[in-house]
Coordinates of C-alpha atoms and ligand atoms in Angstrom, one line a residue:
Chain T
M1 CA 175.6 -167.4 -5.7
S2 CA 176.4 -170.8 -5.0
L3 CA 173.2 -173.3 -4.4
S4 CA 173.3 -175.0 -1.6
F5 CA 173.5 -178.7 -1.2
K6 CA 169.9 -179.4 -1.0
E7 CA 169.0 -177.4 -3.8
S8 CA 171.7 -178.4 -6.1
R9 CA 170.5 -182.4 -5.1
R10 CA 167.1 -181.1 -5.9
R11 CA 167.9 -180.0 -9.7
T12 CA 170.2 -183.0 -10.4
A13 CA 167.0 -185.4 -9.3
S14 CA 165.2 -183.2 -11.5
A15 CA 167.2 -183.4 -14.5
F16 CA 167.6 -187.2 -13.9
M17 CA 163.9 -187.5 -13.7
Y18 CA 163.6 -185.8 -17.2
A19 CA 166.1 -187.8 -18.7
L20 CA 164.5 -190.9 -17.4
C21 CA 161.2 -190.1 -18.8
A22 CA 162.7 -189.2 -22.2
A23 CA 164.8 -192.2 -22.8
S24 CA 161.1 -194.3 -22.0
T25 CA 159.4 -192.3 -24.4
L26 CA 162.0 -192.9 -27.0
A27 CA 162.5 -196.6 -26.4
I28 CA 158.8 -196.8 -26.6
V29 CA 158.5 -194.8 -29.9
T30 CA 161.6 -196.8 -31.4
V31 CA 160.1 -200.1 -30.9
L32 CA 156.8 -199.1 -32.2
L33 CA 158.7 -197.5 -35.3
M34 CA 160.3 -200.8 -35.8
V35 CA 157.3 -203.1 -35.7
A36 CA 155.5 -200.6 -38.2
G37 CA 158.4 -200.5 -40.2
Y38 CA 159.2 -204.5 -40.7
L39 CA 155.2 -204.6 -41.4
A40 CA 155.2 -202.2 -43.9
W41 CA 158.2 -203.9 -45.4
I42 CA 157.1 -207.5 -45.6
G43 CA 153.4 -206.3 -45.7
A44 CA 154.2 -203.9 -48.8
S45 CA 155.8 -206.7 -50.6
S46 CA 152.8 -208.6 -51.0
L47 CA 150.6 -205.5 -51.6
S48 CA 148.8 -206.1 -55.0
W49 CA 145.5 -204.8 -56.6
N50 CA 144.6 -208.8 -56.7
L51 CA 145.2 -208.5 -52.6
L52 CA 142.2 -206.1 -52.8
T53 CA 140.0 -207.5 -55.6
T54 CA 140.6 -211.3 -55.8
V55 CA 139.2 -214.0 -53.2
P56 CA 140.8 -217.4 -52.2
T57 CA 141.8 -219.7 -54.7
G58 CA 142.7 -222.8 -52.7
D59 CA 146.0 -223.2 -54.2
V60 CA 148.4 -222.6 -51.7
A61 CA 151.1 -221.6 -53.9
N62 CA 149.1 -219.1 -55.6
P63 CA 146.5 -218.4 -52.7
G64 CA 144.8 -215.0 -54.1
G65 CA 143.7 -212.2 -52.4
M66 CA 141.4 -211.2 -49.3
R67 CA 138.6 -209.1 -51.1
H68 CA 136.2 -211.7 -49.1
A69 CA 137.6 -210.8 -45.8
I70 CA 137.8 -206.7 -46.1
D71 CA 134.2 -206.9 -47.2
G72 CA 133.8 -209.4 -44.2
T73 CA 135.1 -207.0 -41.6
I74 CA 133.2 -204.1 -43.0
V75 CA 129.9 -205.9 -42.8
L76 CA 130.9 -207.5 -39.1
V77 CA 131.5 -203.8 -38.1
L78 CA 128.4 -202.5 -39.6
L79 CA 126.4 -205.0 -38.3
A80 CA 127.4 -204.8 -35.0
A81 CA 127.6 -200.7 -35.0
M82 CA 124.0 -201.2 -36.3
L83 CA 123.1 -203.0 -32.9
G84 CA 125.7 -201.6 -30.3
V85 CA 125.3 -198.0 -31.5
P86 CA 121.5 -197.6 -30.4
L87 CA 121.9 -199.4 -27.6
G88 CA 125.1 -198.2 -26.3
V89 CA 123.7 -194.7 -27.0
L90 CA 120.6 -195.0 -25.3
A91 CA 122.6 -196.8 -22.5
G92 CA 124.8 -193.6 -22.0
I93 CA 121.9 -191.3 -21.9
Y94 CA 120.0 -193.6 -19.1
L95 CA 123.3 -193.5 -17.3
S96 CA 123.8 -189.5 -17.5
E97 CA 120.4 -188.2 -17.3
Y98 CA 118.3 -190.1 -14.6
P99 CA 120.3 -189.5 -11.8
E100 CA 117.5 -190.0 -9.7
E101 CA 117.8 -194.0 -10.6
A102 CA 121.1 -193.8 -9.2
R103 CA 120.4 -197.2 -7.3
L104 CA 120.2 -198.8 -10.8
T105 CA 122.9 -196.8 -12.7
G106 CA 125.4 -197.2 -10.2
P107 CA 125.6 -200.8 -10.3
L108 CA 125.1 -200.6 -14.0
R109 CA 127.8 -198.6 -14.7
F110 CA 130.4 -200.8 -12.7
I111 CA 128.8 -203.5 -14.9
A112 CA 129.8 -202.0 -17.8
D113 CA 133.2 -201.0 -16.8
V114 CA 134.0 -204.6 -16.3
L115 CA 132.2 -205.4 -19.5
T116 CA 135.0 -203.3 -21.0
G117 CA 137.7 -205.3 -19.7
V118 CA 136.3 -208.3 -19.9
P119 CA 139.2 -210.9 -22.2
S120 CA 137.5 -210.9 -25.9
I121 CA 138.5 -214.8 -25.5
V122 CA 135.6 -215.0 -22.9
V123 CA 133.4 -212.8 -25.4
G124 CA 133.9 -215.8 -28.4
I125 CA 132.6 -218.5 -26.0
L126 CA 129.7 -216.5 -24.5
G127 CA 128.7 -215.8 -28.3
Y128 CA 129.2 -219.3 -29.0
E129 CA 127.1 -220.6 -26.4
L130 CA 124.2 -218.1 -26.4
L131 CA 124.6 -217.2 -30.4
V132 CA 125.5 -220.2 -32.1
V133 CA 124.6 -223.3 -30.3
P134 CA 121.0 -222.3 -29.7
V135 CA 120.3 -221.6 -33.3
S136 CA 121.6 -224.7 -34.2
R137 CA 119.0 -226.3 -31.8
L138 CA 116.3 -224.4 -33.6
T139 CA 117.2 -224.9 -37.0
E140 CA 118.3 -228.5 -36.8
N141 CA 121.5 -227.1 -38.8
S142 CA 124.8 -229.4 -37.6
I143 CA 126.5 -226.0 -36.5
S144 CA 125.2 -222.6 -37.4
F145 CA 128.4 -220.3 -37.5
S146 CA 127.2 -217.1 -38.9
G147 CA 127.7 -213.2 -39.7
F148 CA 125.0 -212.4 -37.0
A149 CA 126.8 -214.4 -34.4
G150 CA 130.1 -212.6 -35.0
A151 CA 128.4 -209.4 -35.3
G152 CA 126.5 -210.1 -31.8
A153 CA 129.8 -210.8 -30.2
L154 CA 131.2 -207.6 -31.4
A155 CA 128.3 -205.7 -30.4
F156 CA 128.6 -207.0 -26.9
I157 CA 132.2 -205.5 -26.9
M158 CA 131.1 -202.3 -28.2
I159 CA 128.2 -201.7 -26.0
P160 CA 129.9 -201.1 -22.9
I161 CA 132.3 -198.8 -24.6
V162 CA 129.7 -196.7 -26.5
A163 CA 127.3 -196.2 -23.6
R164 CA 130.5 -195.0 -20.8
T165 CA 131.8 -192.6 -23.8
T166 CA 128.2 -191.3 -24.3
E167 CA 127.7 -190.8 -20.7
E168 CA 130.9 -189.0 -20.2
M169 CA 130.0 -186.6 -23.2
L170 CA 126.6 -186.1 -22.4
R171 CA 128.1 -184.9 -18.9
L172 CA 130.0 -182.6 -20.4
V173 CA 127.4 -180.5 -21.8
P174 CA 126.6 -177.6 -19.6
R175 CA 123.9 -177.5 -17.1
S176 CA 122.4 -174.4 -18.9
Y177 CA 121.4 -176.2 -22.0
R178 CA 119.1 -178.7 -20.1
E179 CA 117.8 -175.6 -17.4
G180 CA 117.0 -173.7 -20.4
S181 CA 115.2 -176.1 -22.5
L182 CA 113.2 -176.9 -19.4
A183 CA 112.4 -173.6 -18.6
L184 CA 110.7 -173.5 -21.6
G185 CA 108.4 -176.2 -21.0
A186 CA 110.1 -179.0 -22.9
T187 CA 109.9 -182.8 -21.4
R188 CA 112.7 -184.4 -20.2
S189 CA 113.0 -186.6 -23.4
Q190 CA 112.5 -183.7 -25.6
T191 CA 115.0 -182.0 -23.9
I192 CA 117.8 -184.9 -23.9
F193 CA 117.0 -185.4 -27.8
R194 CA 116.5 -182.2 -28.7
V195 CA 119.1 -180.3 -27.0
V196 CA 121.7 -182.2 -24.7
L197 CA 122.1 -185.1 -27.4
P198 CA 123.0 -182.6 -30.2
G199 CA 125.5 -180.7 -27.9
A200 CA 127.4 -184.0 -27.1
F201 CA 127.3 -184.9 -31.0
G202 CA 130.9 -184.7 -31.9
G203 CA 132.0 -186.6 -28.8
I204 CA 129.7 -189.3 -29.1
T205 CA 130.6 -189.5 -32.9
T206 CA 134.0 -190.0 -31.7
G207 CA 133.5 -192.6 -29.4
I208 CA 131.5 -194.8 -31.5
V209 CA 134.1 -194.7 -34.6
L210 CA 136.7 -195.7 -31.8
A211 CA 134.7 -198.3 -30.9
M212 CA 134.2 -199.9 -34.4
G213 CA 138.0 -199.2 -34.7
R214 CA 138.3 -201.7 -31.6
I215 CA 136.1 -204.3 -33.1
A216 CA 137.3 -204.3 -36.3
G217 CA 140.7 -205.4 -34.7
E218 CA 139.1 -208.3 -32.7
T219 CA 139.6 -212.1 -33.8
A220 CA 138.8 -213.8 -30.4
P221 CA 135.0 -212.9 -30.6
L222 CA 134.9 -214.1 -34.1
L223 CA 136.5 -217.6 -33.8
F224 CA 133.5 -219.3 -32.2
T225 CA 130.7 -217.4 -33.7
A226 CA 131.6 -216.3 -37.4
L227 CA 134.2 -219.0 -38.1
G228 CA 135.4 -217.5 -40.9
S229 CA 135.0 -218.3 -44.3
R230 CA 137.1 -218.3 -47.8
L231 CA 134.2 -217.1 -50.0
L232 CA 132.9 -213.7 -51.1
T233 CA 129.4 -213.8 -49.1
H234 CA 127.7 -210.8 -48.1
D235 CA 125.0 -213.3 -46.5
P236 CA 125.3 -212.9 -42.5
R237 CA 123.3 -216.0 -41.8
Q238 CA 126.3 -217.8 -43.3
P239 CA 130.0 -218.4 -41.9
F240 CA 131.4 -215.3 -42.3
P241 CA 134.9 -213.7 -43.3
S242 CA 136.6 -211.3 -41.4
L243 CA 140.3 -209.8 -42.2
T244 CA 141.4 -210.8 -38.6
L245 CA 140.1 -214.3 -38.9
Q246 CA 141.7 -215.0 -42.1
I247 CA 145.1 -213.3 -40.9
Y248 CA 145.0 -215.7 -38.0
T249 CA 144.4 -218.8 -40.2
Y250 CA 146.9 -217.9 -42.8
A251 CA 150.0 -216.8 -40.3
T252 CA 149.5 -220.0 -38.0
G253 CA 149.5 -222.1 -41.5
P254 CA 152.7 -223.8 -43.0
Y255 CA 152.3 -222.1 -46.3
P256 CA 154.9 -219.6 -47.1
E257 CA 152.7 -217.7 -49.8
Q258 CA 149.7 -217.7 -47.1
R259 CA 152.1 -216.2 -44.4
R260 CA 153.0 -213.5 -47.0
L261 CA 149.3 -212.8 -47.5
A262 CA 148.7 -212.8 -43.6
W263 CA 151.3 -209.8 -43.9
A264 CA 149.6 -208.1 -46.3
G265 CA 146.1 -208.3 -44.5
M266 CA 147.5 -206.7 -41.5
L267 CA 148.6 -204.0 -43.7
V268 CA 145.4 -203.6 -44.9
L269 CA 143.6 -203.7 -41.7
L270 CA 145.9 -201.0 -39.9
A271 CA 145.2 -199.2 -43.2
L272 CA 141.6 -199.3 -42.5
L273 CA 141.5 -198.3 -38.5
F274 CA 144.4 -195.6 -39.5
V275 CA 141.6 -193.9 -42.3
L276 CA 138.9 -194.3 -39.2
N277 CA 141.1 -192.6 -36.8
L278 CA 141.8 -189.9 -39.5
A279 CA 137.9 -189.3 -39.7
V280 CA 137.5 -189.1 -35.8
R281 CA 140.2 -186.4 -35.9
I282 CA 138.7 -184.4 -38.2
V283 CA 135.2 -184.6 -36.9
A284 CA 136.7 -183.4 -33.3
A285 CA 139.0 -180.8 -35.1
R286 CA 135.4 -179.6 -36.6
Q287 CA 133.9 -179.9 -33.6
A288 CA 136.3 -177.7 -31.6
R289 CA 136.7 -175.2 -34.4
G290 CA 132.6 -175.0 -34.3
R291 CA 132.9 -174.3 -30.3
L292 CA 135.4 -171.6 -30.5
H293 CA 132.8 -169.2 -32.2
Chain A
M1 CA 153.4 -158.8 16.9
P2 CA 149.7 -159.0 18.0
G3 CA 149.8 -156.1 20.6
S4 CA 150.6 -153.4 17.9
V5 CA 147.2 -154.8 16.0
S6 CA 145.0 -154.0 18.7
M7 CA 146.5 -150.9 19.8
T8 CA 145.5 -149.2 16.2
K9 CA 142.2 -151.0 16.1
T10 CA 140.6 -150.4 19.1
P11 CA 141.1 -146.4 19.2
A12 CA 139.6 -146.0 15.5
R13 CA 136.6 -147.7 16.7
I14 CA 136.0 -145.5 19.4
E15 CA 136.4 -142.7 17.0
T16 CA 133.5 -144.0 14.8
H17 CA 131.3 -144.2 17.6
S18 CA 131.7 -141.1 19.1
R19 CA 132.0 -139.1 16.0
P20 CA 128.5 -137.0 15.6
S21 CA 126.4 -137.9 12.8
T22 CA 126.0 -135.3 10.3
P23 CA 122.5 -135.7 7.8
V24 CA 125.1 -135.5 4.8
V25 CA 127.9 -138.1 5.8
R26 CA 127.2 -140.7 7.9
P27 CA 129.5 -143.4 8.7
I28 CA 129.4 -146.8 7.6
P29 CA 127.7 -148.6 10.4
Q30 CA 128.8 -151.5 12.2
A31 CA 126.9 -154.7 12.4
D32 CA 124.9 -155.0 15.4
S33 CA 125.1 -151.4 16.0
G34 CA 121.6 -150.8 16.2
Q35 CA 121.0 -148.7 13.1
Y36 CA 119.5 -151.4 11.3
P37 CA 116.9 -153.1 13.4
L38 CA 115.6 -155.1 11.0
I39 CA 118.9 -156.6 9.5
D40 CA 119.8 -156.9 13.2
A41 CA 116.6 -159.0 13.7
I42 CA 117.3 -161.2 10.5
K43 CA 120.9 -161.7 11.3
R44 CA 119.5 -163.4 15.0
G45 CA 117.4 -165.8 12.7
E46 CA 114.2 -164.0 13.1
T47 CA 112.0 -163.3 10.0
P48 CA 110.4 -159.6 10.9
E49 CA 107.4 -158.3 8.9
P50 CA 109.1 -156.6 5.8
M51 CA 108.0 -152.7 5.3
R52 CA 105.9 -153.4 2.3
H53 CA 104.3 -150.2 0.7
E54 CA 101.0 -149.6 0.4
S55 CA 101.7 -149.1 -3.3
V56 CA 102.0 -153.0 -4.3
Q57 CA 98.9 -154.0 -2.7
S58 CA 96.9 -152.2 -4.8
V59 CA 97.7 -153.3 -8.4
G60 CA 96.2 -155.8 -10.1
Q61 CA 98.4 -159.1 -9.5
I62 CA 99.6 -161.8 -11.6
L63 CA 101.6 -163.4 -9.2
D64 CA 100.9 -163.9 -5.7
I65 CA 103.5 -165.4 -3.3
R66 CA 102.1 -166.0 0.3
N67 CA 104.3 -167.0 3.0
F68 CA 106.8 -169.0 0.7
E69 CA 109.5 -171.1 2.1
L70 CA 112.3 -172.8 0.6
W71 CA 114.8 -175.4 1.8
Y72 CA 118.2 -176.9 0.6
G73 CA 118.3 -180.1 2.1
A74 CA 118.5 -178.9 5.3
T75 CA 119.3 -175.0 4.8
K76 CA 116.9 -172.7 5.0
A77 CA 117.2 -170.4 1.8
L78 CA 113.6 -168.4 1.7
H79 CA 112.0 -167.5 4.9
G80 CA 107.9 -166.3 4.9
I81 CA 108.4 -164.5 1.5
T82 CA 105.2 -162.7 1.2
M83 CA 105.0 -160.4 -2.2
P84 CA 102.3 -159.8 -4.7
I85 CA 103.8 -159.2 -8.3
A86 CA 101.9 -156.7 -10.6
A87 CA 100.3 -158.0 -13.9
G88 CA 102.0 -155.8 -16.8
K89 CA 104.8 -154.6 -15.2
V90 CA 108.8 -154.8 -14.2
T91 CA 109.2 -155.7 -10.7
A92 CA 113.1 -156.1 -9.5
L93 CA 114.5 -158.1 -7.4
I94 CA 117.8 -156.5 -5.6
G95 CA 119.9 -157.9 -2.6
P96 CA 123.3 -159.1 -1.6
S97 CA 124.8 -162.2 -3.3
G98 CA 123.4 -165.2 -1.6
C99 CA 120.0 -163.4 -0.3
G100 CA 118.1 -165.9 -2.7
K101 CA 116.8 -164.0 -5.3
S102 CA 117.7 -166.7 -8.0
T103 CA 116.2 -169.2 -5.2
L104 CA 113.1 -167.1 -5.5
L105 CA 113.1 -166.5 -9.2
R106 CA 113.5 -170.1 -10.1
S107 CA 110.8 -171.1 -7.4
V108 CA 108.2 -169.5 -9.7
N109 CA 108.5 -172.1 -12.6
R110 CA 109.8 -174.5 -10.3
L111 CA 113.2 -175.2 -11.6
N112 CA 114.3 -175.6 -8.4
D113 CA 112.2 -179.0 -8.7
L114 CA 115.5 -180.4 -10.6
I115 CA 117.8 -180.1 -7.8
D116 CA 118.0 -182.8 -5.2
G117 CA 116.4 -182.3 -1.6
V118 CA 114.4 -179.0 -2.3
R119 CA 111.4 -178.7 -0.4
T120 CA 109.2 -175.7 -0.3
S121 CA 106.0 -174.4 1.5
G122 CA 103.7 -171.7 1.2
T123 CA 102.3 -170.9 -2.2
I124 CA 103.0 -168.9 -5.4
A125 CA 100.0 -168.1 -7.3
L126 CA 99.7 -167.7 -11.1
D127 CA 96.6 -166.1 -12.2
G128 CA 95.1 -167.5 -8.6
K129 CA 96.3 -170.9 -8.9
D130 CA 99.4 -172.1 -7.0
V131 CA 102.1 -173.4 -8.9
Y132 CA 102.9 -175.9 -6.0
A133 CA 99.3 -177.6 -6.1
R134 CA 99.5 -181.2 -6.3
N135 CA 97.1 -181.1 -9.8
V136 CA 99.5 -178.6 -11.4
D137 CA 101.6 -179.7 -14.7
V138 CA 104.9 -178.5 -14.6
I139 CA 105.5 -179.0 -18.0
T140 CA 102.5 -176.9 -18.9
L141 CA 103.4 -174.4 -16.2
R142 CA 106.8 -173.5 -17.5
K143 CA 105.2 -173.1 -20.9
R144 CA 103.4 -170.0 -19.1
L145 CA 106.5 -168.3 -18.2
G146 CA 109.3 -167.4 -20.1
M147 CA 113.1 -167.5 -18.6
V148 CA 116.2 -165.7 -19.5
F149 CA 119.3 -167.0 -17.5
Q150 CA 122.5 -165.0 -16.2
K151 CA 125.1 -166.7 -18.8
P152 CA 123.4 -166.4 -22.6
N153 CA 122.4 -170.6 -23.3
P154 CA 121.8 -170.7 -26.7
F155 CA 121.4 -174.3 -28.0
P156 CA 123.7 -175.9 -30.2
M157 CA 121.4 -175.4 -33.5
S158 CA 120.6 -172.8 -36.1
I159 CA 119.3 -169.1 -34.7
F160 CA 115.9 -169.9 -36.4
E161 CA 115.1 -173.1 -34.4
N162 CA 116.3 -171.6 -31.1
V163 CA 113.6 -168.8 -31.7
V164 CA 111.0 -171.1 -32.1
Y165 CA 112.2 -174.2 -29.8
A166 CA 109.2 -173.4 -27.5
L167 CA 106.9 -173.8 -30.4
R168 CA 108.6 -177.1 -32.0
I169 CA 108.3 -179.0 -28.6
A170 CA 104.6 -178.0 -28.4
G171 CA 104.3 -180.1 -31.7
E172 CA 103.5 -176.7 -34.2
R173 CA 104.9 -177.6 -37.5
R174 CA 103.4 -175.3 -40.0
K175 CA 106.7 -173.5 -41.9
S176 CA 104.6 -170.2 -42.5
L177 CA 103.6 -169.8 -38.8
L178 CA 106.9 -170.7 -37.5
Q179 CA 108.5 -168.1 -39.4
E180 CA 106.2 -165.6 -38.7
A181 CA 106.5 -166.0 -34.9
C182 CA 110.4 -166.5 -35.2
E183 CA 110.4 -162.8 -37.1
K184 CA 107.9 -161.5 -34.4
A185 CA 110.0 -162.8 -31.7
L186 CA 113.1 -161.5 -33.0
R187 CA 111.8 -157.8 -33.8
Q188 CA 110.3 -157.5 -30.2
A189 CA 114.0 -158.7 -28.9
A190 CA 115.4 -156.2 -31.5
L191 CA 117.7 -158.7 -32.8
W192 CA 115.7 -159.3 -36.2
D193 CA 117.8 -156.8 -38.6
E194 CA 121.1 -158.4 -37.3
V195 CA 120.1 -161.6 -38.0
K196 CA 117.9 -161.9 -40.4
D197 CA 120.1 -162.8 -43.3
R198 CA 121.4 -165.8 -41.3
L199 CA 118.8 -167.5 -39.7
K200 CA 120.0 -171.0 -40.7
A201 CA 123.3 -170.0 -39.3
S202 CA 124.4 -171.4 -35.9
A203 CA 123.4 -169.8 -32.8
M204 CA 126.9 -170.2 -31.2
G205 CA 128.3 -167.5 -33.7
L206 CA 126.6 -164.6 -32.4
S207 CA 128.2 -162.1 -29.9
G208 CA 127.1 -162.4 -26.1
G209 CA 124.8 -159.5 -26.4
Q210 CA 123.4 -161.3 -29.3
Q211 CA 122.9 -164.7 -27.7
Q212 CA 121.4 -162.9 -24.7
R213 CA 118.8 -161.2 -27.1
L214 CA 118.2 -164.3 -28.8
C215 CA 117.5 -165.9 -25.6
I216 CA 115.2 -163.1 -25.0
A217 CA 113.5 -164.2 -27.9
R218 CA 113.5 -167.7 -27.3
A219 CA 111.6 -166.9 -24.1
I220 CA 108.8 -164.5 -25.6
V221 CA 107.8 -166.5 -28.7
S222 CA 105.3 -168.5 -27.2
E223 CA 104.0 -165.1 -25.5
P224 CA 104.6 -166.3 -21.6
Q225 CA 102.5 -164.4 -18.9
V226 CA 105.6 -163.6 -17.0
L227 CA 109.2 -163.3 -18.0
L228 CA 112.0 -164.1 -15.6
L229 CA 114.9 -162.7 -16.0
D230 CA 118.1 -163.6 -13.8
E231 CA 120.9 -161.2 -13.9
P232 CA 120.6 -161.1 -17.8
C233 CA 122.9 -158.5 -18.4
S234 CA 125.7 -159.6 -16.0
A235 CA 127.8 -161.4 -18.4
L236 CA 127.6 -158.5 -21.0
D237 CA 129.9 -155.3 -21.6
P238 CA 128.1 -152.0 -21.0
I239 CA 126.9 -151.7 -24.6
A240 CA 125.1 -154.5 -24.9
T241 CA 123.8 -154.1 -21.4
L242 CA 122.6 -150.8 -22.5
R243 CA 120.5 -152.6 -25.5
I244 CA 119.3 -155.2 -23.4
E245 CA 117.8 -152.5 -20.7
E246 CA 116.0 -151.0 -23.6
L247 CA 114.6 -154.2 -24.4
I248 CA 113.4 -155.0 -21.1
I249 CA 112.0 -151.3 -20.9
E250 CA 110.4 -152.0 -24.2
I251 CA 108.9 -155.3 -23.4
G252 CA 108.2 -154.3 -19.8
R253 CA 105.1 -152.7 -21.8
R254 CA 103.4 -156.0 -22.7
Y255 CA 104.7 -158.9 -20.3
T256 CA 105.0 -159.0 -16.6
V257 CA 108.6 -159.0 -16.0
L258 CA 110.4 -160.4 -12.5
I259 CA 114.1 -159.4 -12.9
V260 CA 116.7 -160.1 -10.6
T261 CA 119.9 -157.5 -11.1
H262 CA 122.6 -156.4 -8.9
N263 CA 123.0 -153.1 -10.5
M264 CA 121.3 -150.2 -8.9
Q265 CA 120.9 -148.3 -12.0
Q266 CA 119.4 -150.9 -13.9
A267 CA 116.7 -151.6 -11.6
A268 CA 116.1 -147.8 -11.2
R269 CA 116.1 -147.7 -15.1
V270 CA 114.0 -150.5 -15.9
S271 CA 111.7 -151.3 -13.2
D272 CA 108.7 -150.2 -11.9
F273 CA 108.5 -152.0 -8.3
T274 CA 111.8 -153.1 -6.7
A275 CA 112.1 -155.8 -3.8
F276 CA 114.9 -155.5 -1.4
M277 CA 115.6 -159.2 0.0
Y278 CA 118.5 -160.3 2.7
L279 CA 119.3 -163.3 3.5
G280 CA 116.5 -165.0 2.1
R281 CA 113.7 -162.8 3.7
L282 CA 112.3 -159.6 2.2
V283 CA 113.2 -156.6 3.6
E284 CA 111.6 -153.8 1.6
Y285 CA 109.1 -153.5 -1.0
G286 CA 107.5 -150.8 -3.3
R287 CA 107.6 -148.7 -6.1
T288 CA 111.0 -148.2 -7.7
A289 CA 110.9 -144.4 -7.1
D290 CA 110.0 -144.8 -3.6
I291 CA 112.5 -147.4 -3.0
F292 CA 115.3 -145.6 -4.5
Q293 CA 114.6 -141.8 -3.3
L294 CA 112.0 -142.2 -0.2
P295 CA 112.7 -145.9 1.2
R296 CA 111.4 -146.0 4.6
L297 CA 114.2 -148.3 5.9
R298 CA 117.9 -147.1 6.5
E299 CA 118.6 -150.5 5.5
T300 CA 117.5 -150.0 2.2
E301 CA 118.5 -146.2 1.8
D302 CA 121.9 -147.3 2.6
Y303 CA 121.7 -150.6 0.1
V304 CA 121.0 -149.1 -2.8
T305 CA 123.3 -145.8 -2.5
G306 CA 125.8 -148.4 -1.9
R307 CA 126.7 -147.8 1.8
F308 CA 125.7 -151.2 3.1
G309 CA 125.7 -154.7 1.3
Ligands
ATP401 N1 121.6 -175.9 -5.4 C1 121.8 -175.8 -4.0 N2 121.7 -176.1 -3.0 C2 122.4 -176.0 -1.9 N3 122.3 -174.8 -1.5 C3 121.9 -173.6 -2.4 C4 121.7 -174.2 -3.9 N4 121.6 -173.0 -4.7 C5 121.7 -172.0 -3.7 N5 121.9 -172.1 -2.6 C6 122.2 -171.3 -1.4 O1 120.9 -170.8 -1.3 C7 120.9 -169.4 -0.9 C8 120.5 -168.1 -2.2 O2 121.1 -168.5 -3.2 P1 120.9 -168.0 -4.3 O3 121.1 -168.4 -5.7 O4 119.1 -168.0 -4.6 O5 121.2 -166.3 -4.1 P2 121.1 -165.1 -5.3 O6 120.6 -163.9 -4.5 O7 120.6 -165.3 -6.6 O8 122.7 -164.4 -5.1 P3 123.4 -164.1 -6.5 O9 123.1 -162.9 -6.1 O10 124.7 -164.4 -6.0 O11 123.3 -164.6 -7.7 C9 122.8 -169.2 -0.8 O12 122.6 -169.2 0.5 C10 123.4 -170.3 -1.6 O13 124.4 -170.9 -1.3
MG402 MG1 121.4 -165.4 -8.3

């Protein structure tokens, strides 16, 4: 049977759409692979054990390693998480579990969504005005850039993300858990902390780790808060190094050896993020398997 | 062709009405045919006096529902329900889907309070005290009542922690006491032998029937005064259903049980009293044997034999 004109035109259009989608995807993947390949190519040539273990020498021809920056990023992210995770999770609980407060939670949810989209340079300036300048006044130091200020700015980015994912994950917990617990005479907070939160544990953890990955890659919020440092320090009261800041400094500088180091630093940062994402996937897969039972 | 449809339909109707009724096979009555005066009145929006057998009044009551009404927003779901519930007996609630059985059950432990826009009037007295009185603490009230839901809902924790949950939230920390209570409840729920070697394992790994028995164990661990069961077998296969039914009969010897069921045989097997509900009203209420063998209303007789509803 021959197809009617309309029908064959419909099929041609469908095939054309498919080709268009496939081609776009292919183009994106190709560009991504080229970028990753280029980065790996240049970065790998400067990768060395020294990069991971030594700190800057001050010699532009032989600039040393990035140990200080790797430690700095890890410390900053952990500090930010110590503040951002509890606040974010609690806010998420509030958004999800207290529907009778809708007049408050509605606007709060909106604010959280807006905050998630605030440009990170704005967070950096805000951090400077709120966390650096006042401390300088208090301590009468000339200027108080510090790891704490950097971590605070990162936490500011983290909180709305964690709050919203926590809320979404809590909403996925079946109503029957809540009713079952309340029917046994549990209070609302007992129900939330003993039954609902454990029921959403996997999803919330995933959200937290993804948020940590996101802030680990931030530069702008740290520019005017942590400032960066060439010293290996674990004292967050001091100006604090981070991978992103060090990459920024080296990559925008005039010295070729430092620029090579910046590429290597990017590779290290991406490797860190990759490991984080892998961890998330493993946790999520475990959760999925747990649910199948 | 609209003409032919009405042609075939009209004679069929006439035939139904003109056929002489015999005591053995009665035709399925049409709505408003005058055969169901009570249900016809209910359908007109009235709340007629239900057929309440004398047998339900004479027994000792633990729950006394009086003129209870409930609204979901503007919709009235329960109309003037008055029914005493016998202490230490199993009472079954039956009726077509949407007639308010779950609503009534959830009114007893005030689980409906969680739903926006729910209003009530009338009283439900537990041990002589209205659970809707102003000074009643809902948390304390719910601790005196156990509830099992239609779908098994074990919590995402170990079998042991599921069972002792009610004790944990009451602040009990003594390990030996928790273990004892756990074993006792699991034995009563006929689950002990199957899980005694894996109390630390996740409750999610149990079969549906086991999960439901776990939920029963969880509901009876703190020895509630009344056990509320909302279609506890509807998500289970026939064998698991049979086990739960045996369990309900067994538990019914020790506890007051109020059970909602869609299964007539189940109501007949497990309960001492049966209440038939329709569109948010009580229709007939009496001993289970009477309701199933000597119902006083034709409505009830036809419903329990599956001819209507
Ligand atoms: N949360 C709710 N909001 C509004 N209306 C509701 C709500 N829950 C139940 N209803 C309505 O109240 C009536 C009684 O519902 P209920 O769930 O008590 O019936 P049921 O007898 O348990 O039915 P089933 O046998 O299907 O479980 C129904 O008309 C239902 O639509
Ligand atoms: Mg129901």
